[in-house]
C-alpha atoms as an extended CHARMM CRD file, in Angstrom:
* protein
*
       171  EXT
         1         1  UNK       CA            -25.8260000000        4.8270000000       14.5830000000  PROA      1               0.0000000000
         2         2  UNK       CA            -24.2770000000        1.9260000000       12.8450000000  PROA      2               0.0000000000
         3         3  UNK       CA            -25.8010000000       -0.5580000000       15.3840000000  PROA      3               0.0000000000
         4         4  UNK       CA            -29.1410000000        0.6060000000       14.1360000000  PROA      4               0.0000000000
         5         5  UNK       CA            -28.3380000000       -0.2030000000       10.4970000000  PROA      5               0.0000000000
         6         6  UNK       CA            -30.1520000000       -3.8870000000       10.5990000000  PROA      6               0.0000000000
         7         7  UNK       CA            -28.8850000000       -7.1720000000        8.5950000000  PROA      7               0.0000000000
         8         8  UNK       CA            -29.5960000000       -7.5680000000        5.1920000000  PROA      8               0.0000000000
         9         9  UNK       CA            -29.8010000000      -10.7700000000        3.2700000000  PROA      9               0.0000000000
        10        10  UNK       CA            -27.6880000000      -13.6280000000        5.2920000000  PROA      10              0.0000000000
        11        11  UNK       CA            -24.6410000000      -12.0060000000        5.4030000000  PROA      11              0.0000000000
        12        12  UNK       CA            -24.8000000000       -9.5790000000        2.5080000000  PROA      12              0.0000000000
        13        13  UNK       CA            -24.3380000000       -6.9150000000        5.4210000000  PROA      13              0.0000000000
        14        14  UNK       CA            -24.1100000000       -8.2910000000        8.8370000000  PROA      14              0.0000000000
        15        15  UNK       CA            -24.6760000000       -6.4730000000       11.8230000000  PROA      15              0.0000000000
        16        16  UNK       CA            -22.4680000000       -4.0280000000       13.0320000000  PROA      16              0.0000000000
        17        17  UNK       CA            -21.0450000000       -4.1690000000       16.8300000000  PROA      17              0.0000000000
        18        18  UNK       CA            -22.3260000000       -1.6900000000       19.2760000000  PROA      18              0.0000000000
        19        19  UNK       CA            -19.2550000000        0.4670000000       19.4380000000  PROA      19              0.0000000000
        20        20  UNK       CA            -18.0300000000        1.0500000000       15.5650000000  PROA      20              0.0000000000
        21        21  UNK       CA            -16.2580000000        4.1750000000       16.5930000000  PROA      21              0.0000000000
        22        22  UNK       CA            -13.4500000000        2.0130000000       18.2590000000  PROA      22              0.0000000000
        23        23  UNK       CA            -12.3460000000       -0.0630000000       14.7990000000  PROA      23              0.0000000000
        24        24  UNK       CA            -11.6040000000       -3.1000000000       16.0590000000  PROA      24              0.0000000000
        25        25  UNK       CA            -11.3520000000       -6.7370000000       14.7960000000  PROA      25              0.0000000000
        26        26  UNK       CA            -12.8690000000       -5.4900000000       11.4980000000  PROA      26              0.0000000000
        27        27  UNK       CA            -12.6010000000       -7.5480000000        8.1230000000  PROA      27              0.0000000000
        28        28  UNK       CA            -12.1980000000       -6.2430000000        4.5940000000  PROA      28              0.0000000000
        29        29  UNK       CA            -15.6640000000       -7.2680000000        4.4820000000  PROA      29              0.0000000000
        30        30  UNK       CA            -16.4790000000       -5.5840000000        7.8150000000  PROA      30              0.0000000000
        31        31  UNK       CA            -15.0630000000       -2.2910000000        6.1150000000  PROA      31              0.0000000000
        32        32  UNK       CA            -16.9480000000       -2.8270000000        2.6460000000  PROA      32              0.0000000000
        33        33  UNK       CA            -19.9140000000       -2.6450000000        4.6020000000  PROA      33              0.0000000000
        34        34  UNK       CA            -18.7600000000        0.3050000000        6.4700000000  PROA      34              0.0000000000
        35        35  UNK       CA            -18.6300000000        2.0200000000        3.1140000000  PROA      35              0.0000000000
        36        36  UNK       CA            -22.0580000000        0.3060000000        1.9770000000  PROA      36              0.0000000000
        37        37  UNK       CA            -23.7200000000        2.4370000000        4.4900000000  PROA      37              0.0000000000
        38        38  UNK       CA            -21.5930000000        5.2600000000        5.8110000000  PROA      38              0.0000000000
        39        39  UNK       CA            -23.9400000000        7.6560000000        3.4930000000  PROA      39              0.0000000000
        40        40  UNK       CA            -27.2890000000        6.7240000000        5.6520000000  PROA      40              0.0000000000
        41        41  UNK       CA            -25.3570000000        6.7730000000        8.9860000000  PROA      41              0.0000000000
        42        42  UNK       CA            -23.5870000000       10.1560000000        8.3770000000  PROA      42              0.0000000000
        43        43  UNK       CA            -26.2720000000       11.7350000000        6.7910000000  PROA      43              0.0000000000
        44        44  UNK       CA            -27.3830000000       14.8320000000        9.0140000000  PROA      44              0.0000000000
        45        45  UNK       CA            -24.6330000000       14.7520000000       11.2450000000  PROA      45              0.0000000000
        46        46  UNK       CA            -23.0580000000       17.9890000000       10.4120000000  PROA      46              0.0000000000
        47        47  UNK       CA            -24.4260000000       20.8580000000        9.2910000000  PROA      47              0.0000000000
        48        48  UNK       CA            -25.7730000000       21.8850000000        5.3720000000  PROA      48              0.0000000000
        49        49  UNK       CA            -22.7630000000       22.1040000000        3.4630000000  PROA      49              0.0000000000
        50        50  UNK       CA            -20.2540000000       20.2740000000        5.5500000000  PROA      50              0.0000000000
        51        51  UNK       CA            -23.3350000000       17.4650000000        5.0980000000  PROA      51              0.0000000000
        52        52  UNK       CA            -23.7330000000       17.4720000000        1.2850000000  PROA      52              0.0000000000
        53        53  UNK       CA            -19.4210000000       17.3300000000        1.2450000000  PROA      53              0.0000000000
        54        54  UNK       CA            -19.4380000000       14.4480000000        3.4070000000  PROA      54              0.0000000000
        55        55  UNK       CA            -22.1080000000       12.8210000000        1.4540000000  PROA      55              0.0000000000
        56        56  UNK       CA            -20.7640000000       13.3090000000       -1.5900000000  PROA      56              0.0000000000
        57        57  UNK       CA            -17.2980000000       12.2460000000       -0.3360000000  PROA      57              0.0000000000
        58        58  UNK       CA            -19.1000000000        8.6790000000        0.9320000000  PROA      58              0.0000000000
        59        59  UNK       CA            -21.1540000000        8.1350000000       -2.4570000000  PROA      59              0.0000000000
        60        60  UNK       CA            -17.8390000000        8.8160000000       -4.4410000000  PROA      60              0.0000000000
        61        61  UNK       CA            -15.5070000000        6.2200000000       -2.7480000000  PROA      61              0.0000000000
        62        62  UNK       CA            -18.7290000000        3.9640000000       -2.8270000000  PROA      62              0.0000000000
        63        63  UNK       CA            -18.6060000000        4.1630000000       -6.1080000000  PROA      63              0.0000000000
        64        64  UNK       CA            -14.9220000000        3.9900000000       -7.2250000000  PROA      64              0.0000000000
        65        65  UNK       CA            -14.7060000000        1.1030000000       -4.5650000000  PROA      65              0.0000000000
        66        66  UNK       CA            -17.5000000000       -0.7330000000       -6.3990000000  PROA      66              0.0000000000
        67        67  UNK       CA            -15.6000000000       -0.2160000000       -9.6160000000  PROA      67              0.0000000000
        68        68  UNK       CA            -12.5550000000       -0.9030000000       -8.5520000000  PROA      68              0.0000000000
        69        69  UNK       CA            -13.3290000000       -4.5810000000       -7.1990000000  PROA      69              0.0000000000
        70        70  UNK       CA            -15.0340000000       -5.6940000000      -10.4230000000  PROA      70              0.0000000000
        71        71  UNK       CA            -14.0740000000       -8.9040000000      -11.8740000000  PROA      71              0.0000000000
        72        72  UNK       CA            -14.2340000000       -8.4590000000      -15.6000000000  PROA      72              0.0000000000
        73        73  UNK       CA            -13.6260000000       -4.7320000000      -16.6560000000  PROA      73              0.0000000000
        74        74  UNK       CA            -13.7660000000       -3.5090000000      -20.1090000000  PROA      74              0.0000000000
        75        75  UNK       CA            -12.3230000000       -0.3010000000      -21.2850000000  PROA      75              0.0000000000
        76        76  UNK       CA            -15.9920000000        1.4760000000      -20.4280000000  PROA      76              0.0000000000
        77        77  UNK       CA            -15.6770000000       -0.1330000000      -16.9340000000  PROA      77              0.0000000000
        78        78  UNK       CA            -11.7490000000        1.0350000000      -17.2380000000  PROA      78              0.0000000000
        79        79  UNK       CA            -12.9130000000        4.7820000000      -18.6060000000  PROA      79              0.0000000000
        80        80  UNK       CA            -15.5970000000        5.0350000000      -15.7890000000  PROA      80              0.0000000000
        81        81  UNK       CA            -13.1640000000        3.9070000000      -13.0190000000  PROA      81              0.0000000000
        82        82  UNK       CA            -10.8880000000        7.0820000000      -14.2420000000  PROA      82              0.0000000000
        83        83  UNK       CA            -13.4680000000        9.3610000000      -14.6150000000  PROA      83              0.0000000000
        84        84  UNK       CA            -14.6550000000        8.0370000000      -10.9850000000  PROA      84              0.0000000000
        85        85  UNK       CA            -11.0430000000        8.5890000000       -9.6570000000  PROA      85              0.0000000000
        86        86  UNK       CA            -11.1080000000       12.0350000000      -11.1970000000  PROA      86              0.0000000000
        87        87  UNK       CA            -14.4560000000       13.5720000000       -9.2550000000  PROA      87              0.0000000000
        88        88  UNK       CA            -13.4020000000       11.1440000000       -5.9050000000  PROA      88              0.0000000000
        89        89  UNK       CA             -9.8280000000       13.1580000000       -6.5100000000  PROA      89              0.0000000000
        90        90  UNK       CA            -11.1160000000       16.6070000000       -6.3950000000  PROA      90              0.0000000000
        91        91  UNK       CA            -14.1250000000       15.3160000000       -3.7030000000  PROA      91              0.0000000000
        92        92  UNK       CA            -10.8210000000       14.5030000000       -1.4500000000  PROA      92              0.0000000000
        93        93  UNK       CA             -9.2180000000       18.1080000000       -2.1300000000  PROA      93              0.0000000000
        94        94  UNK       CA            -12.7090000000       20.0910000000       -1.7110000000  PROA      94              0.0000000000
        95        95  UNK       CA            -13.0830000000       18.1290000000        1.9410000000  PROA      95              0.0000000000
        96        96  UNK       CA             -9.6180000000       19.3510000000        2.7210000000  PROA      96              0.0000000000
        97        97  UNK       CA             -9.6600000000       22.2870000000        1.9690000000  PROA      97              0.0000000000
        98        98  UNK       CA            -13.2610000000       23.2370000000        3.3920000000  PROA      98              0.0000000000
        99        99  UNK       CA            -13.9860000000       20.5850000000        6.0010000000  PROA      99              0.0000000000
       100       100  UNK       CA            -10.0690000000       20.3130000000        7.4440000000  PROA      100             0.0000000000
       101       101  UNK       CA            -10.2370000000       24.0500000000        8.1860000000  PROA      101             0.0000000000
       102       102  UNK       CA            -13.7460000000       24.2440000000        9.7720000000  PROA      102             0.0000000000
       103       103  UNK       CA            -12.9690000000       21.2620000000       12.6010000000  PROA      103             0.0000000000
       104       104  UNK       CA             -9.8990000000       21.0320000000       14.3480000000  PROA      104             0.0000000000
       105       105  UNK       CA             -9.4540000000       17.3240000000       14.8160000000  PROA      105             0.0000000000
       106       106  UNK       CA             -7.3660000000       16.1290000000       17.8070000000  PROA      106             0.0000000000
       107       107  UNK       CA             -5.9570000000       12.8700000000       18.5940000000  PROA      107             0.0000000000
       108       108  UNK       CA             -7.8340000000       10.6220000000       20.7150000000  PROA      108             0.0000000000
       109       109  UNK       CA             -7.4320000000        9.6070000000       24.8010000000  PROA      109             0.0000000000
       110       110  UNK       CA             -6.5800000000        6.4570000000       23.7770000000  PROA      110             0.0000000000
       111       111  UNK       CA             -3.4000000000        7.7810000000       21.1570000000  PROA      111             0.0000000000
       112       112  UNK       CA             -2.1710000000        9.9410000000       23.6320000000  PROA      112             0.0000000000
       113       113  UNK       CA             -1.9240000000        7.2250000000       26.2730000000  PROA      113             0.0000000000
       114       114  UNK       CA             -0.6080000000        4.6230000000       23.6380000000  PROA      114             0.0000000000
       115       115  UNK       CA              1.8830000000        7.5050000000       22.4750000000  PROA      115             0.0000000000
       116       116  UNK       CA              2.8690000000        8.1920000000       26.7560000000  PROA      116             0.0000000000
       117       117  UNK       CA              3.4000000000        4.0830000000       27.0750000000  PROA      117             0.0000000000
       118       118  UNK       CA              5.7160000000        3.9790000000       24.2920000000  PROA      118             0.0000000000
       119       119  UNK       CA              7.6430000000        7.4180000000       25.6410000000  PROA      119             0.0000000000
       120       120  UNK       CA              8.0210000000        6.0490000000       29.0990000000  PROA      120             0.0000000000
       121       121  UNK       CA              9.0480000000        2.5420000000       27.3290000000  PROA      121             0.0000000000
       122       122  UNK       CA             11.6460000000        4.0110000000       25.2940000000  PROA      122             0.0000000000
       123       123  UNK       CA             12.8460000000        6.1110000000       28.0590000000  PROA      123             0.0000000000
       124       124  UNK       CA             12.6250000000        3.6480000000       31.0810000000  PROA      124             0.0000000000
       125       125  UNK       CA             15.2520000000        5.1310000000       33.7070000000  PROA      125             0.0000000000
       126       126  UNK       CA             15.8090000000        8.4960000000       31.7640000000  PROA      126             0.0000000000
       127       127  UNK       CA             14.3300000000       11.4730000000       33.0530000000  PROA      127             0.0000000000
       128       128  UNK       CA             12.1320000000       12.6610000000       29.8590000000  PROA      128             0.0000000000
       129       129  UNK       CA             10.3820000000       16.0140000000       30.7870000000  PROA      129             0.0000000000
       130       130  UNK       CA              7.8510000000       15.2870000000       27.5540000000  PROA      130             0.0000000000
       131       131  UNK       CA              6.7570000000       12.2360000000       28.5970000000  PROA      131             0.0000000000
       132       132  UNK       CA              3.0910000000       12.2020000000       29.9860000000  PROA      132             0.0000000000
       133       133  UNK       CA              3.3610000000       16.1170000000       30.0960000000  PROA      133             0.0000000000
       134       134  UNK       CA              0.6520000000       18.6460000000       27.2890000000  PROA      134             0.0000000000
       135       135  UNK       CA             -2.4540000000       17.9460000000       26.0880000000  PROA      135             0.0000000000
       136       136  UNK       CA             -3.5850000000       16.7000000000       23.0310000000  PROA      136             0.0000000000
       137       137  UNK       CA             -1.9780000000       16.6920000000       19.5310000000  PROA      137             0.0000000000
       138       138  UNK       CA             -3.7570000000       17.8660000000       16.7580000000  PROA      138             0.0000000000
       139       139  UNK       CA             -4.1570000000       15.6290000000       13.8470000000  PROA      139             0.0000000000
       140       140  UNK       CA             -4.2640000000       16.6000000000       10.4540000000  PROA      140             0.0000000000
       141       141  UNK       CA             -5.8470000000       15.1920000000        7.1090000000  PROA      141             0.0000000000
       142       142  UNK       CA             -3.1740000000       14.0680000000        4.6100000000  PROA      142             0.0000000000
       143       143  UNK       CA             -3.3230000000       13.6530000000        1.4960000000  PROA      143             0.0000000000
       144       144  UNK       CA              0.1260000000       12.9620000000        0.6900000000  PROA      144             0.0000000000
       145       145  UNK       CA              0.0640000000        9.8290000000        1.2090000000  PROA      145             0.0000000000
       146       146  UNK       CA              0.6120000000        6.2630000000       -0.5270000000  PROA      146             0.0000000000
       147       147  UNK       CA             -2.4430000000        5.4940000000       -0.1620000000  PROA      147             0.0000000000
       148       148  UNK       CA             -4.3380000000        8.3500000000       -1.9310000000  PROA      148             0.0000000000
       149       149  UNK       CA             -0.9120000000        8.5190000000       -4.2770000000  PROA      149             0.0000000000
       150       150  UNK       CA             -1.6870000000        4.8220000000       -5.3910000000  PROA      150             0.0000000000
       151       151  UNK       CA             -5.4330000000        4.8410000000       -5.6390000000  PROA      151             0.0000000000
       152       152  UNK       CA             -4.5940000000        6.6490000000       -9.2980000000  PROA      152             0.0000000000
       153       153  UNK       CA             -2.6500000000        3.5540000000      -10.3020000000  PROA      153             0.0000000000
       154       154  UNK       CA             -5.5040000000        1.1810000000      -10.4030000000  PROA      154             0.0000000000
       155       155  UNK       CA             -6.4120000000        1.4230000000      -13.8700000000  PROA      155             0.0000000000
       156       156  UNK       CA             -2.8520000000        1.1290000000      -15.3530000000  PROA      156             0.0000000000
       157       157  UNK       CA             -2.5760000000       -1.6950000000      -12.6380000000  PROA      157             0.0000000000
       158       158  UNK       CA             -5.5170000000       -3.3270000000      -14.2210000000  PROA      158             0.0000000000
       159       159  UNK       CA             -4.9430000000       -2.7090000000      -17.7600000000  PROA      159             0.0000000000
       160       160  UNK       CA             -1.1050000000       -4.2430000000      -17.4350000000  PROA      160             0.0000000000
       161       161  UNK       CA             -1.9650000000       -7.1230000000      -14.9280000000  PROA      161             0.0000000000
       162       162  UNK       CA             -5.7290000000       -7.8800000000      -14.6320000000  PROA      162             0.0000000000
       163       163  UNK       CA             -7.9000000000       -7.7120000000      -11.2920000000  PROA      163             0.0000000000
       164       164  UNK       CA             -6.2470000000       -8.6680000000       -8.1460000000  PROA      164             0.0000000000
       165       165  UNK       CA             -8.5440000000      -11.6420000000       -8.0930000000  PROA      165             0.0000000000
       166       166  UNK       CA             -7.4450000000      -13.1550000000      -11.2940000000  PROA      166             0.0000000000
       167       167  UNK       CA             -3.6490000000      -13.9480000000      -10.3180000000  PROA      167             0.0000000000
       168       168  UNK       CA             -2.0820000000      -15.3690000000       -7.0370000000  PROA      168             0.0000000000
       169       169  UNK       CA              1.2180000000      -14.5560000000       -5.1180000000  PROA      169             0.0000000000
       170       170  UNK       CA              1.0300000000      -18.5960000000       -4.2820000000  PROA      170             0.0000000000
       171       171  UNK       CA              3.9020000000      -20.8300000000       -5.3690000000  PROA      171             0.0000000000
């Protein structure tokens, strides 16, 4: 459904390859548009409720991304940001612990082969009974993670060291 989503404004969102599903050679910007319209190409995908979750989920890390990537803030930008992190926070729990439960999510062909090549690598003249042997893993939603852990930081972040655009690493 993404490849349907046309171009908009020279660049503003470009359009999207014909196989998003498979993630690869994406940007940052590639992903912000991802996010920009995630909403319109998941919408009706899954059923009532699981939809309206889903949707939600999408509009909330829309709009905490948006926040977050300002370039001036001000403590009502700084407020809103929290408050955004907040209702994204409990958005993240409520998919969880509703959607994570419903669908059992397994890994894909293409992890379990990448996960046999590195077995049979590792094991290369050893007789490993695992190796290339059972059937998918099941994969899990975690929030437990850096990531999520970290995404609560970015107002203190901001308010002790400014937007990550307004200092450089350079020497």
């Amino acid at each position: 459904r993404f490849c349907q989503v046309p171009s908009y404004r020279n660049g503003v969102i470009q359009r999207f390859s014909n196989n998003m599903s498979e993630m690869k050679r994406l940007t940052a910007c590639d992903f912000e548009d991802i996010l920009q319209c995630a909403m319109l190409v998941f919408e009706g995908l899954f059923p009532g409720d699981h939809d309206a979750i889903i949707q939600s989920l999408l509009y909330r890390f829309a709009h905490w991304h948006t926040l977050a990537k300002l370039q001036v803030h001000s403590k009502t930008t700084l407020s809103a940001l929290d408050n955004t992190f907040k209702k994204l926070s409990g958005q993240l729990h409520r998919f969880h612990d509703f959607m994570c439960i419903t669908f059992t999510m397994m890994e894909l062909p293409k992890e379990r082969a990448a996960w046999e090549r590195r077995a049979a690598c590792e094991c290369s003249g050893l007789d490993n009974p695992d190796a290339g042997s059972g059937s998918q893993k099941v994969k899990k939603f975690n929030l437990s993670t850096y990531k999520f852990h970290a995404m609560e930081d970015y107002v203190q972040s901001i308010r002790l060291f400014g937007t990550t655009d307004s200092f450089t690493m350079q020497l």
